[in-house]
Amino acid sequence: MSTPAEDTPELRQWIIRQTEAGRSPNDLLTELAARGFGEAKAVDVMTAALQARLESVRARNDVVAAESAASNTVPQSLVKDWPQSVYAFDREARVLFTINEPRIVLFGGLLANSECDELIAQTRRHLTDSNVIDVQGGGEQRHGDRTSTGTAFGRGATPLITRIERRIAALLHWPMENGEALQILRYAVGQQYKPHYDYVDPNQPGAEPFLARGGQRVGSLVMYLNTPKAGGATNFPDIGLEIAAVKGNAVFFSYDRPHPSTKTLHGGMPVRAGEKWVATKWLRVSRTDP
Ligand code: PD2
Ligand code: ZN
């Protein structure tokens, strides 16, 4: 090129088209150099073009997630025709298995190893005994069925949590605002969460204050932050399913009514060796407290 190298909208479009067509960054940098760009300028132009493209893809994904959320009655993974993977906001997760009744999907690699490690590191110093919802009196209480320790992070508590929450919203086509605080749990050897339903029985006297803040729970995502040495599977006794806890994987299940007929009875089986860490996101019908 004889004219001076210039960063123009047309050039950025060209960089995006070439990248989407599969050309490598090195190849494009070589071509930009041939067009008269110095090395640093070429890297700047490429970075700016690709960053802008990424932002617009993310914004579009958010719109698609919000639009489909508006037409769903429960969160759902739009896993149709058995794809090997799904794209959620900023990450591709593998689809390891799906079950229709109850609706269960196991995702592989939903969280990166570094994200799991960071969540554990952020939590380790803040562990307190886990509670269950007190269906008699409202509020929460200790219960022998749930012997883990843990903590909760409100929505948007850290940049990492915001990123994971946006990923979950895109994955399950459900608004971020309908998600409860992220619960991080640690189970030591022998600790467990005996089989239970995640929804609240609306006929119990203490259900009302819970339901007043966002309505019923309609879906759960349990993300495994480490791989226990032994034990700690998530089980669904009604259907004889046991899912091994594997770092980065996540099990999703939904329930369209607060009733055992959903077959979503599930538990965290006792850890036999090592420890087990999970992050749980419960999803409500409506917007709930951050
Ligand atoms: O830790 C688990 O595997 C587990 C099992 C059942 C977590 C939950 N339920 C939960 O947090 O609701
Ligand atoms: Zn549960």
PDB file of C-alpha atoms and ligand atoms in Angstrom:
ATOM      1  CA  MET A   1       0.000   0.000   0.000  1.00  0.00           C
ATOM      2  CA  SER A   2       1.460   3.382  -0.868  1.00  0.00           C
ATOM      3  CA  THR A   3      -0.954   5.494   1.264  1.00  0.00           C
ATOM      4  CA  PRO A   4      -0.124   5.762   5.018  1.00  0.00           C
ATOM      5  CA  ALA A   5      -1.559   2.932   7.108  1.00  0.00           C
ATOM      6  CA  GLU A   6      -4.751   4.101   8.805  1.00  0.00           C
ATOM      7  CA  ASP A   7      -7.133   2.555  11.338  1.00  0.00           C
ATOM      8  CA  THR A   8     -10.569   2.869   9.692  1.00  0.00           C
ATOM      9  CA  PRO A   9     -13.992   1.244  10.332  1.00  0.00           C
ATOM     10  CA  GLU A  10     -13.534  -0.626   7.033  1.00  0.00           C
ATOM     11  CA  LEU A  11     -10.204  -2.003   8.188  1.00  0.00           C
ATOM     12  CA  ARG A  12     -11.745  -3.205  11.491  1.00  0.00           C
ATOM     13  CA  GLN A  13     -14.576  -4.879   9.578  1.00  0.00           C
ATOM     14  CA  TRP A  14     -12.015  -6.585   7.385  1.00  0.00           C
ATOM     15  CA  ILE A  15     -10.090  -7.838  10.461  1.00  0.00           C
ATOM     16  CA  ILE A  16     -13.305  -9.283  11.930  1.00  0.00           C
ATOM     17  CA  ARG A  17     -14.335 -10.964   8.662  1.00  0.00           C
ATOM     18  CA  GLN A  18     -10.898 -12.493   8.210  1.00  0.00           C
ATOM     19  CA  THR A  19     -10.809 -13.725  11.821  1.00  0.00           C
ATOM     20  CA  GLU A  20     -14.273 -15.249  11.540  1.00  0.00           C
ATOM     21  CA  ALA A  21     -13.183 -16.933   8.323  1.00  0.00           C
ATOM     22  CA  GLY A  22     -10.456 -18.667  10.340  1.00  0.00           C
ATOM     23  CA  ARG A  23      -7.315 -16.621   9.560  1.00  0.00           C
ATOM     24  CA  SER A  24      -4.806 -16.627  12.395  1.00  0.00           C
ATOM     25  CA  PRO A  25      -3.807 -13.445  14.257  1.00  0.00           C
ATOM     26  CA  ASN A  26      -0.194 -13.904  13.133  1.00  0.00           C
ATOM     27  CA  ASP A  27      -1.257 -14.075   9.525  1.00  0.00           C
ATOM     28  CA  LEU A  28      -3.297 -10.892   9.869  1.00  0.00           C
ATOM     29  CA  LEU A  29      -0.449  -9.090  11.644  1.00  0.00           C
ATOM     30  CA  THR A  30       1.844 -10.003   8.755  1.00  0.00           C
ATOM     31  CA  GLU A  31      -0.651  -8.577   6.287  1.00  0.00           C
ATOM     32  CA  LEU A  32      -1.070  -5.387   8.337  1.00  0.00           C
ATOM     33  CA  ALA A  33       2.706  -5.012   8.389  1.00  0.00           C
ATOM     34  CA  ALA A  34       2.705  -5.358   4.583  1.00  0.00           C
ATOM     35  CA  ARG A  35       0.105  -2.577   4.471  1.00  0.00           C
ATOM     36  CA  GLY A  36       2.490  -0.270   6.309  1.00  0.00           C
ATOM     37  CA  PHE A  37       1.484  -0.691   9.947  1.00  0.00           C
ATOM     38  CA  GLY A  38       4.276  -0.793  12.534  1.00  0.00           C
ATOM     39  CA  GLU A  39       4.145  -3.856  14.816  1.00  0.00           C
ATOM     40  CA  ALA A  40       2.729  -2.057  17.876  1.00  0.00           C
ATOM     41  CA  LYS A  41       0.114  -0.201  15.835  1.00  0.00           C
ATOM     42  CA  ALA A  42      -0.939  -3.421  14.074  1.00  0.00           C
ATOM     43  CA  VAL A  43      -1.433  -5.165  17.447  1.00  0.00           C
ATOM     44  CA  ASP A  44      -3.420  -2.162  18.758  1.00  0.00           C
ATOM     45  CA  VAL A  45      -5.697  -2.090  15.707  1.00  0.00           C
ATOM     46  CA  MET A  46      -6.337  -5.846  15.851  1.00  0.00           C
ATOM     47  CA  THR A  47      -7.003  -5.784  19.605  1.00  0.00           C
ATOM     48  CA  ALA A  48      -9.421  -2.869  19.301  1.00  0.00           C
ATOM     49  CA  ALA A  49     -11.307  -4.506  16.416  1.00  0.00           C
ATOM     50  CA  LEU A  50     -11.644  -7.880  18.129  1.00  0.00           C
ATOM     51  CA  GLN A  51     -12.485  -6.382  21.530  1.00  0.00           C
ATOM     52  CA  ALA A  52     -15.311  -4.343  19.981  1.00  0.00           C
ATOM     53  CA  ARG A  53     -16.595  -7.443  18.218  1.00  0.00           C
ATOM     54  CA  LEU A  54     -16.535  -9.452  21.469  1.00  0.00           C
ATOM     55  CA  GLU A  55     -18.485  -6.712  23.270  1.00  0.00           C
ATOM     56  CA  SER A  56     -21.148  -6.669  20.575  1.00  0.00           C
ATOM     57  CA  VAL A  57     -21.477 -10.486  20.587  1.00  0.00           C
ATOM     58  CA  ARG A  58     -21.843 -10.409  24.391  1.00  0.00           C
ATOM     59  CA  ALA A  59     -24.466  -7.674  24.226  1.00  0.00           C
ATOM     60  CA  ARG A  60     -26.381  -9.654  21.601  1.00  0.00           C
ATOM     61  CA  ASN A  61     -26.193 -12.814  23.744  1.00  0.00           C
ATOM     62  CA  ASP A  62     -27.638 -10.884  26.684  1.00  0.00           C
ATOM     63  CA  VAL A  63     -30.546  -9.678  24.531  1.00  0.00           C
ATOM     64  CA  VAL A  64     -31.235 -13.201  23.233  1.00  0.00           C
ATOM     65  CA  ALA A  65     -31.127 -14.547  26.814  1.00  0.00           C
ATOM     66  CA  ALA A  66     -33.513 -11.849  28.043  1.00  0.00           C
ATOM     67  CA  GLU A  67     -35.916 -12.376  25.115  1.00  0.00           C
ATOM     68  CA  SER A  68     -36.120 -16.117  25.554  1.00  0.00           C
ATOM     69  CA  ALA A  69     -36.338 -15.727  29.343  1.00  0.00           C
ATOM     70  CA  ALA A  70     -39.465 -13.647  28.855  1.00  0.00           C
ATOM     71  CA  SER A  71     -41.207 -16.560  27.135  1.00  0.00           C
ATOM     72  CA  ASN A  72     -40.066 -19.364  29.473  1.00  0.00           C
ATOM     73  CA  THR A  73     -41.954 -20.620  32.504  1.00  0.00           C
ATOM     74  CA  VAL A  74     -38.909 -22.265  34.090  1.00  0.00           C
ATOM     75  CA  PRO A  75     -35.224 -21.795  33.427  1.00  0.00           C
ATOM     76  CA  GLN A  76     -34.105 -24.169  30.756  1.00  0.00           C
ATOM     77  CA  SER A  77     -31.102 -25.152  28.861  1.00  0.00           C
ATOM     78  CA  LEU A  78     -32.054 -25.023  25.203  1.00  0.00           C
ATOM     79  CA  VAL A  79     -30.224 -28.234  24.612  1.00  0.00           C
ATOM     80  CA  LYS A  80     -31.928 -29.599  21.547  1.00  0.00           C
ATOM     81  CA  ASP A  81     -30.794 -32.190  19.045  1.00  0.00           C
ATOM     82  CA  TRP A  82     -28.064 -33.360  21.411  1.00  0.00           C
ATOM     83  CA  PRO A  83     -25.345 -30.790  20.754  1.00  0.00           C
ATOM     84  CA  GLN A  84     -21.894 -31.607  22.109  1.00  0.00           C
ATOM     85  CA  SER A  85     -21.604 -28.159  23.617  1.00  0.00           C
ATOM     86  CA  VAL A  86     -23.474 -24.922  24.261  1.00  0.00           C
ATOM     87  CA  TYR A  87     -22.176 -21.380  24.216  1.00  0.00           C
ATOM     88  CA  ALA A  88     -23.059 -19.288  27.291  1.00  0.00           C
ATOM     89  CA  PHE A  89     -22.046 -15.609  27.396  1.00  0.00           C
ATOM     90  CA  ASP A  90     -18.279 -16.024  27.408  1.00  0.00           C
ATOM     91  CA  ARG A  91     -17.714 -19.763  27.635  1.00  0.00           C
ATOM     92  CA  GLU A  92     -18.477 -22.971  25.820  1.00  0.00           C
ATOM     93  CA  ALA A  93     -19.664 -25.817  28.066  1.00  0.00           C
ATOM     94  CA  ARG A  94     -19.869 -29.453  27.021  1.00  0.00           C
ATOM     95  CA  VAL A  95     -23.213 -31.230  27.309  1.00  0.00           C
ATOM     96  CA  LEU A  96     -22.383 -34.487  29.083  1.00  0.00           C
ATOM     97  CA  PHE A  97     -25.921 -35.852  29.384  1.00  0.00           C
ATOM     98  CA  THR A  98     -29.542 -34.759  29.389  1.00  0.00           C
ATOM     99  CA  ILE A  99     -32.617 -36.307  30.976  1.00  0.00           C
ATOM    100  CA  ASN A 100     -36.131 -35.090  30.214  1.00  0.00           C
ATOM    101  CA  GLU A 101     -38.164 -36.313  33.209  1.00  0.00           C
ATOM    102  CA  PRO A 102     -37.056 -34.835  35.492  1.00  0.00           C
ATOM    103  CA  ARG A 103     -35.279 -32.235  33.419  1.00  0.00           C
ATOM    104  CA  ILE A 104     -31.589 -32.616  34.243  1.00  0.00           C
ATOM    105  CA  VAL A 105     -28.578 -31.509  32.209  1.00  0.00           C
ATOM    106  CA  LEU A 106     -24.963 -32.140  33.169  1.00  0.00           C
ATOM    107  CA  PHE A 107     -22.548 -29.569  31.767  1.00  0.00           C
ATOM    108  CA  GLY A 108     -18.809 -30.158  31.479  1.00  0.00           C
ATOM    109  CA  GLY A 109     -16.343 -27.332  31.969  1.00  0.00           C
ATOM    110  CA  LEU A 110     -18.889 -24.638  32.760  1.00  0.00           C
ATOM    111  CA  LEU A 111     -16.314 -23.084  35.098  1.00  0.00           C
ATOM    112  CA  ALA A 112     -12.602 -22.802  34.384  1.00  0.00           C
ATOM    113  CA  ASN A 113     -10.247 -24.389  36.942  1.00  0.00           C
ATOM    114  CA  SER A 114      -8.917 -20.949  37.849  1.00  0.00           C
ATOM    115  CA  GLU A 115     -12.491 -19.709  38.512  1.00  0.00           C
ATOM    116  CA  CYS A 116     -13.159 -22.679  40.830  1.00  0.00           C
ATOM    117  CA  ASP A 117      -9.894 -22.021  42.700  1.00  0.00           C
ATOM    118  CA  GLU A 118     -10.690 -18.325  43.051  1.00  0.00           C
ATOM    119  CA  LEU A 119     -14.192 -18.983  44.431  1.00  0.00           C
ATOM    120  CA  ILE A 120     -12.780 -21.387  47.027  1.00  0.00           C
ATOM    121  CA  ALA A 121     -10.014 -18.942  47.985  1.00  0.00           C
ATOM    122  CA  GLN A 122     -12.556 -16.113  48.385  1.00  0.00           C
ATOM    123  CA  THR A 123     -14.717 -18.308  50.639  1.00  0.00           C
ATOM    124  CA  ARG A 124     -12.296 -20.247  52.834  1.00  0.00           C
ATOM    125  CA  ARG A 125     -12.054 -17.538  55.522  1.00  0.00           C
ATOM    126  CA  HIS A 126     -15.821 -16.913  55.680  1.00  0.00           C
ATOM    127  CA  LEU A 127     -17.258 -20.362  56.369  1.00  0.00           C
ATOM    128  CA  THR A 128     -20.168 -20.731  58.761  1.00  0.00           C
ATOM    129  CA  ASP A 129     -22.557 -23.636  59.392  1.00  0.00           C
ATOM    130  CA  SER A 130     -25.063 -24.111  56.564  1.00  0.00           C
ATOM    131  CA  ASN A 131     -28.754 -23.600  57.232  1.00  0.00           C
ATOM    132  CA  VAL A 132     -31.989 -24.792  55.659  1.00  0.00           C
ATOM    133  CA  ILE A 133     -35.197 -22.812  55.173  1.00  0.00           C
ATOM    134  CA  ASP A 134     -37.361 -22.967  58.296  1.00  0.00           C
ATOM    135  CA  VAL A 135     -40.689 -23.963  56.788  1.00  0.00           C
ATOM    136  CA  GLN A 136     -42.437 -23.751  60.138  1.00  0.00           C
ATOM    137  CA  GLY A 137     -41.399 -20.340  61.381  1.00  0.00           C
ATOM    138  CA  GLY A 138     -39.921 -18.654  58.276  1.00  0.00           C
ATOM    139  CA  GLY A 139     -36.263 -17.621  58.103  1.00  0.00           C
ATOM    140  CA  GLU A 140     -33.486 -20.203  58.309  1.00  0.00           C
ATOM    141  CA  GLN A 141     -32.277 -22.791  60.793  1.00  0.00           C
ATOM    142  CA  ARG A 142     -29.545 -25.374  61.319  1.00  0.00           C
ATOM    143  CA  HIS A 143     -30.608 -28.887  60.378  1.00  0.00           C
ATOM    144  CA  GLY A 144     -28.934 -32.260  60.741  1.00  0.00           C
ATOM    145  CA  ASP A 145     -29.751 -33.073  57.110  1.00  0.00           C
ATOM    146  CA  ARG A 146     -27.306 -30.415  55.907  1.00  0.00           C
ATOM    147  CA  THR A 147     -23.950 -30.628  57.636  1.00  0.00           C
ATOM    148  CA  SER A 148     -21.784 -28.527  55.319  1.00  0.00           C
ATOM    149  CA  THR A 149     -20.291 -25.119  56.028  1.00  0.00           C
ATOM    150  CA  GLY A 150     -20.434 -22.267  53.555  1.00  0.00           C
ATOM    151  CA  THR A 151     -21.177 -18.687  52.715  1.00  0.00           C
ATOM    152  CA  ALA A 152     -23.301 -16.684  50.293  1.00  0.00           C
ATOM    153  CA  PHE A 153     -22.242 -13.979  47.857  1.00  0.00           C
ATOM    154  CA  GLY A 154     -24.898 -11.463  46.842  1.00  0.00           C
ATOM    155  CA  ARG A 155     -25.452 -10.850  43.134  1.00  0.00           C
ATOM    156  CA  GLY A 156     -22.579  -8.928  41.590  1.00  0.00           C
ATOM    157  CA  ALA A 157     -20.447  -9.257  44.755  1.00  0.00           C
ATOM    158  CA  THR A 158     -17.216  -9.536  42.770  1.00  0.00           C
ATOM    159  CA  PRO A 159     -16.313  -9.254  39.068  1.00  0.00           C
ATOM    160  CA  LEU A 160     -15.888 -13.054  38.952  1.00  0.00           C
ATOM    161  CA  ILE A 161     -19.332 -13.641  40.437  1.00  0.00           C
ATOM    162  CA  THR A 162     -20.902 -11.166  38.013  1.00  0.00           C
ATOM    163  CA  ARG A 163     -19.280 -12.996  35.106  1.00  0.00           C
ATOM    164  CA  ILE A 164     -20.524 -16.377  36.342  1.00  0.00           C
ATOM    165  CA  GLU A 165     -24.020 -14.980  36.910  1.00  0.00           C
ATOM    166  CA  ARG A 166     -24.156 -13.597  33.367  1.00  0.00           C
ATOM    167  CA  ARG A 167     -22.973 -16.974  32.102  1.00  0.00           C
ATOM    168  CA  ILE A 168     -25.692 -18.790  34.035  1.00  0.00           C
ATOM    169  CA  ALA A 169     -28.378 -16.388  32.760  1.00  0.00           C
ATOM    170  CA  ALA A 170     -27.299 -17.051  29.178  1.00  0.00           C
ATOM    171  CA  LEU A 171     -26.965 -20.799  29.737  1.00  0.00           C
ATOM    172  CA  LEU A 172     -30.405 -21.242  31.290  1.00  0.00           C
ATOM    173  CA  HIS A 173     -32.277 -18.451  29.520  1.00  0.00           C
ATOM    174  CA  TRP A 174     -33.357 -16.969  32.803  1.00  0.00           C
ATOM    175  CA  PRO A 175     -32.914 -13.386  34.088  1.00  0.00           C
ATOM    176  CA  MET A 176     -29.938 -12.778  36.350  1.00  0.00           C
ATOM    177  CA  GLU A 177     -32.242 -10.795  38.686  1.00  0.00           C
ATOM    178  CA  ASN A 178     -34.238 -13.976  39.395  1.00  0.00           C
ATOM    179  CA  GLY A 179     -31.158 -15.706  40.801  1.00  0.00           C
ATOM    180  CA  GLU A 180     -30.574 -15.940  44.539  1.00  0.00           C
ATOM    181  CA  ALA A 181     -27.223 -15.134  46.116  1.00  0.00           C
ATOM    182  CA  LEU A 182     -24.552 -17.644  45.107  1.00  0.00           C
ATOM    183  CA  GLN A 183     -24.086 -20.240  47.865  1.00  0.00           C
ATOM    184  CA  ILE A 184     -20.619 -21.708  48.238  1.00  0.00           C
ATOM    185  CA  LEU A 185     -20.526 -24.899  50.302  1.00  0.00           C
ATOM    186  CA  ARG A 186     -17.710 -26.979  51.709  1.00  0.00           C
ATOM    187  CA  TYR A 187     -18.284 -30.571  52.791  1.00  0.00           C
ATOM    188  CA  ALA A 188     -15.634 -32.262  54.943  1.00  0.00           C
ATOM    189  CA  VAL A 189     -15.383 -36.052  55.259  1.00  0.00           C
ATOM    190  CA  GLY A 190     -18.765 -37.442  56.387  1.00  0.00           C
ATOM    191  CA  GLN A 191     -20.649 -34.226  55.640  1.00  0.00           C
ATOM    192  CA  GLN A 192     -23.613 -34.328  53.313  1.00  0.00           C
ATOM    193  CA  TYR A 193     -26.894 -32.758  52.266  1.00  0.00           C
ATOM    194  CA  LYS A 194     -29.529 -35.466  52.649  1.00  0.00           C
ATOM    195  CA  PRO A 195     -32.126 -35.807  49.874  1.00  0.00           C
ATOM    196  CA  HIS A 196     -34.459 -32.811  49.726  1.00  0.00           C
ATOM    197  CA  TYR A 197     -36.375 -30.641  47.283  1.00  0.00           C
ATOM    198  CA  ASP A 198     -35.035 -27.182  46.518  1.00  0.00           C
ATOM    199  CA  TYR A 199     -38.525 -25.668  46.177  1.00  0.00           C
ATOM    200  CA  VAL A 200     -40.414 -24.659  49.302  1.00  0.00           C
ATOM    201  CA  ASP A 201     -43.645 -26.409  50.220  1.00  0.00           C
ATOM    202  CA  PRO A 202     -46.193 -23.565  49.856  1.00  0.00           C
ATOM    203  CA  ASN A 203     -48.495 -25.221  52.418  1.00  0.00           C
ATOM    204  CA  GLN A 204     -45.975 -24.877  55.230  1.00  0.00           C
ATOM    205  CA  PRO A 205     -46.594 -21.917  57.556  1.00  0.00           C
ATOM    206  CA  GLY A 206     -43.095 -20.458  57.133  1.00  0.00           C
ATOM    207  CA  ALA A 207     -43.176 -20.471  53.313  1.00  0.00           C
ATOM    208  CA  GLU A 208     -44.866 -17.105  52.942  1.00  0.00           C
ATOM    209  CA  PRO A 209     -41.950 -14.749  53.707  1.00  0.00           C
ATOM    210  CA  PHE A 210     -39.701 -16.807  51.427  1.00  0.00           C
ATOM    211  CA  LEU A 211     -42.201 -16.779  48.559  1.00  0.00           C
ATOM    212  CA  ALA A 212     -42.875 -13.065  49.003  1.00  0.00           C
ATOM    213  CA  ARG A 213     -39.309 -12.342  47.903  1.00  0.00           C
ATOM    214  CA  GLY A 214     -39.252 -13.588  44.316  1.00  0.00           C
ATOM    215  CA  GLY A 215     -41.742 -16.445  44.335  1.00  0.00           C
ATOM    216  CA  GLN A 216     -41.027 -20.128  44.136  1.00  0.00           C
ATOM    217  CA  ARG A 217     -37.704 -21.685  43.159  1.00  0.00           C
ATOM    218  CA  VAL A 218     -37.985 -23.265  39.727  1.00  0.00           C
ATOM    219  CA  GLY A 219     -34.452 -24.356  38.931  1.00  0.00           C
ATOM    220  CA  SER A 220     -31.095 -25.202  40.520  1.00  0.00           C
ATOM    221  CA  LEU A 221     -27.544 -25.235  39.222  1.00  0.00           C
ATOM    222  CA  VAL A 222     -24.945 -27.005  41.357  1.00  0.00           C
ATOM    223  CA  MET A 223     -21.391 -26.242  40.162  1.00  0.00           C
ATOM    224  CA  TYR A 224     -18.536 -28.404  41.379  1.00  0.00           C
ATOM    225  CA  LEU A 225     -15.496 -26.406  42.451  1.00  0.00           C
ATOM    226  CA  ASN A 226     -13.215 -29.372  43.084  1.00  0.00           C
ATOM    227  CA  THR A 227     -13.118 -33.124  42.627  1.00  0.00           C
ATOM    228  CA  PRO A 228     -13.393 -34.912  45.997  1.00  0.00           C
ATOM    229  CA  LYS A 229     -11.005 -37.843  46.498  1.00  0.00           C
ATOM    230  CA  ALA A 230     -14.011 -40.126  47.169  1.00  0.00           C
ATOM    231  CA  GLY A 231     -17.752 -39.714  47.656  1.00  0.00           C
ATOM    232  CA  GLY A 232     -19.746 -36.494  47.415  1.00  0.00           C
ATOM    233  CA  ALA A 233     -21.838 -37.408  44.360  1.00  0.00           C
ATOM    234  CA  THR A 234     -25.134 -35.575  43.804  1.00  0.00           C
ATOM    235  CA  ASN A 235     -27.902 -38.159  43.773  1.00  0.00           C
ATOM    236  CA  PHE A 236     -31.512 -38.228  42.548  1.00  0.00           C
ATOM    237  CA  PRO A 237     -32.950 -41.201  44.472  1.00  0.00           C
ATOM    238  CA  ASP A 238     -36.287 -41.258  42.598  1.00  0.00           C
ATOM    239  CA  ILE A 239     -34.545 -42.088  39.344  1.00  0.00           C
ATOM    240  CA  GLY A 240     -31.453 -43.892  40.669  1.00  0.00           C
ATOM    241  CA  LEU A 241     -29.039 -41.286  39.333  1.00  0.00           C
ATOM    242  CA  GLU A 242     -25.692 -40.440  40.958  1.00  0.00           C
ATOM    243  CA  ILE A 243     -23.568 -37.698  39.435  1.00  0.00           C
ATOM    244  CA  ALA A 244     -19.879 -37.596  40.322  1.00  0.00           C
ATOM    245  CA  ALA A 245     -18.620 -34.227  41.522  1.00  0.00           C
ATOM    246  CA  VAL A 246     -15.989 -33.184  38.976  1.00  0.00           C
ATOM    247  CA  LYS A 247     -14.245 -29.823  39.105  1.00  0.00           C
ATOM    248  CA  GLY A 248     -15.746 -27.310  36.647  1.00  0.00           C
ATOM    249  CA  ASN A 249     -18.810 -29.431  35.831  1.00  0.00           C
ATOM    250  CA  ALA A 250     -22.337 -28.355  36.787  1.00  0.00           C
ATOM    251  CA  VAL A 251     -25.666 -30.128  37.133  1.00  0.00           C
ATOM    252  CA  PHE A 252     -28.839 -28.224  36.277  1.00  0.00           C
ATOM    253  CA  PHE A 253     -32.379 -29.328  37.062  1.00  0.00           C
ATOM    254  CA  SER A 254     -35.719 -27.555  36.911  1.00  0.00           C
ATOM    255  CA  TYR A 255     -39.139 -28.132  38.454  1.00  0.00           C
ATOM    256  CA  ASP A 256     -42.265 -26.432  37.167  1.00  0.00           C
ATOM    257  CA  ARG A 257     -44.315 -27.022  40.335  1.00  0.00           C
ATOM    258  CA  PRO A 258     -43.491 -27.484  44.012  1.00  0.00           C
ATOM    259  CA  HIS A 259     -44.426 -31.148  44.060  1.00  0.00           C
ATOM    260  CA  PRO A 260     -42.674 -34.526  44.442  1.00  0.00           C
ATOM    261  CA  SER A 261     -44.121 -35.511  41.054  1.00  0.00           C
ATOM    262  CA  THR A 262     -41.293 -33.424  39.565  1.00  0.00           C
ATOM    263  CA  LYS A 263     -38.982 -36.267  40.731  1.00  0.00           C
ATOM    264  CA  THR A 264     -36.377 -33.684  41.691  1.00  0.00           C
ATOM    265  CA  LEU A 265     -35.620 -35.152  45.122  1.00  0.00           C
ATOM    266  CA  HIS A 266     -31.831 -34.878  45.277  1.00  0.00           C
ATOM    267  CA  GLY A 267     -28.981 -34.832  47.768  1.00  0.00           C
ATOM    268  CA  GLY A 268     -25.270 -34.383  48.230  1.00  0.00           C
ATOM    269  CA  MET A 269     -23.925 -37.783  49.286  1.00  0.00           C
ATOM    270  CA  PRO A 270     -21.393 -38.006  52.131  1.00  0.00           C
ATOM    271  CA  VAL A 271     -17.810 -37.187  51.280  1.00  0.00           C
ATOM    272  CA  ARG A 272     -15.655 -40.269  51.895  1.00  0.00           C
ATOM    273  CA  ALA A 273     -12.159 -38.782  51.457  1.00  0.00           C
ATOM    274  CA  GLY A 274     -10.830 -35.285  50.860  1.00  0.00           C
ATOM    275  CA  GLU A 275     -13.290 -32.409  50.743  1.00  0.00           C
ATOM    276  CA  LYS A 276     -15.999 -31.224  48.378  1.00  0.00           C
ATOM    277  CA  TRP A 277     -16.769 -27.664  47.300  1.00  0.00           C
ATOM    278  CA  VAL A 278     -19.813 -26.559  45.313  1.00  0.00           C
ATOM    279  CA  ALA A 279     -21.427 -23.299  44.264  1.00  0.00           C
ATOM    280  CA  THR A 280     -25.218 -23.434  44.053  1.00  0.00           C
ATOM    281  CA  LYS A 281     -27.423 -20.975  42.165  1.00  0.00           C
ATOM    282  CA  TRP A 282     -31.157 -21.252  42.841  1.00  0.00           C
ATOM    283  CA  LEU A 283     -33.483 -19.587  40.364  1.00  0.00           C
ATOM    284  CA  ARG A 284     -36.819 -18.023  41.275  1.00  0.00           C
ATOM    285  CA  VAL A 285     -39.947 -17.308  39.256  1.00  0.00           C
ATOM    286  CA  SER A 286     -39.470 -13.555  39.689  1.00  0.00           C
ATOM    287  CA  ARG A 287     -36.891 -10.982  40.563  1.00  0.00           C
ATOM    288  CA  THR A 288     -35.472 -11.593  44.053  1.00  0.00           C
ATOM    289  CA  ASP A 289     -33.248  -9.824  46.591  1.00  0.00           C
ATOM    290  CA  PRO A 290     -29.722  -9.293  45.338  1.00  0.00           C
TER     291      PRO A 290
HETATM  292  O1  PD2 B   1     -23.624 -30.460  47.037  1.00  0.00           O
HETATM  293  C1  PD2 B   1     -24.470 -31.043  46.390  1.00  0.00           C
HETATM  294  O2  PD2 B   1     -24.163 -31.994  45.655  1.00  0.00           O
HETATM  295  C2  PD2 B   1     -25.880 -30.620  46.542  1.00  0.00           C
HETATM  296  C3  PD2 B   1     -26.823 -31.576  46.497  1.00  0.00           C
HETATM  297  C4  PD2 B   1     -28.122 -31.192  46.643  1.00  0.00           C
HETATM  298  C5  PD2 B   1     -26.233 -29.306  46.730  1.00  0.00           C
HETATM  299  C6  PD2 B   1     -27.574 -29.017  46.850  1.00  0.00           C
HETATM  300  N1  PD2 B   1     -28.510 -29.927  46.792  1.00  0.00           N
HETATM  301  C7  PD2 B   1     -28.065 -27.650  47.029  1.00  0.00           C
HETATM  302  O3  PD2 B   1     -27.213 -26.770  47.270  1.00  0.00           O
HETATM  303  O4  PD2 B   1     -29.285 -27.449  46.931  1.00  0.00           O
HETATM  304 ZN    ZN B   2     -30.565 -29.045  46.711  1.00  0.00          ZN
END
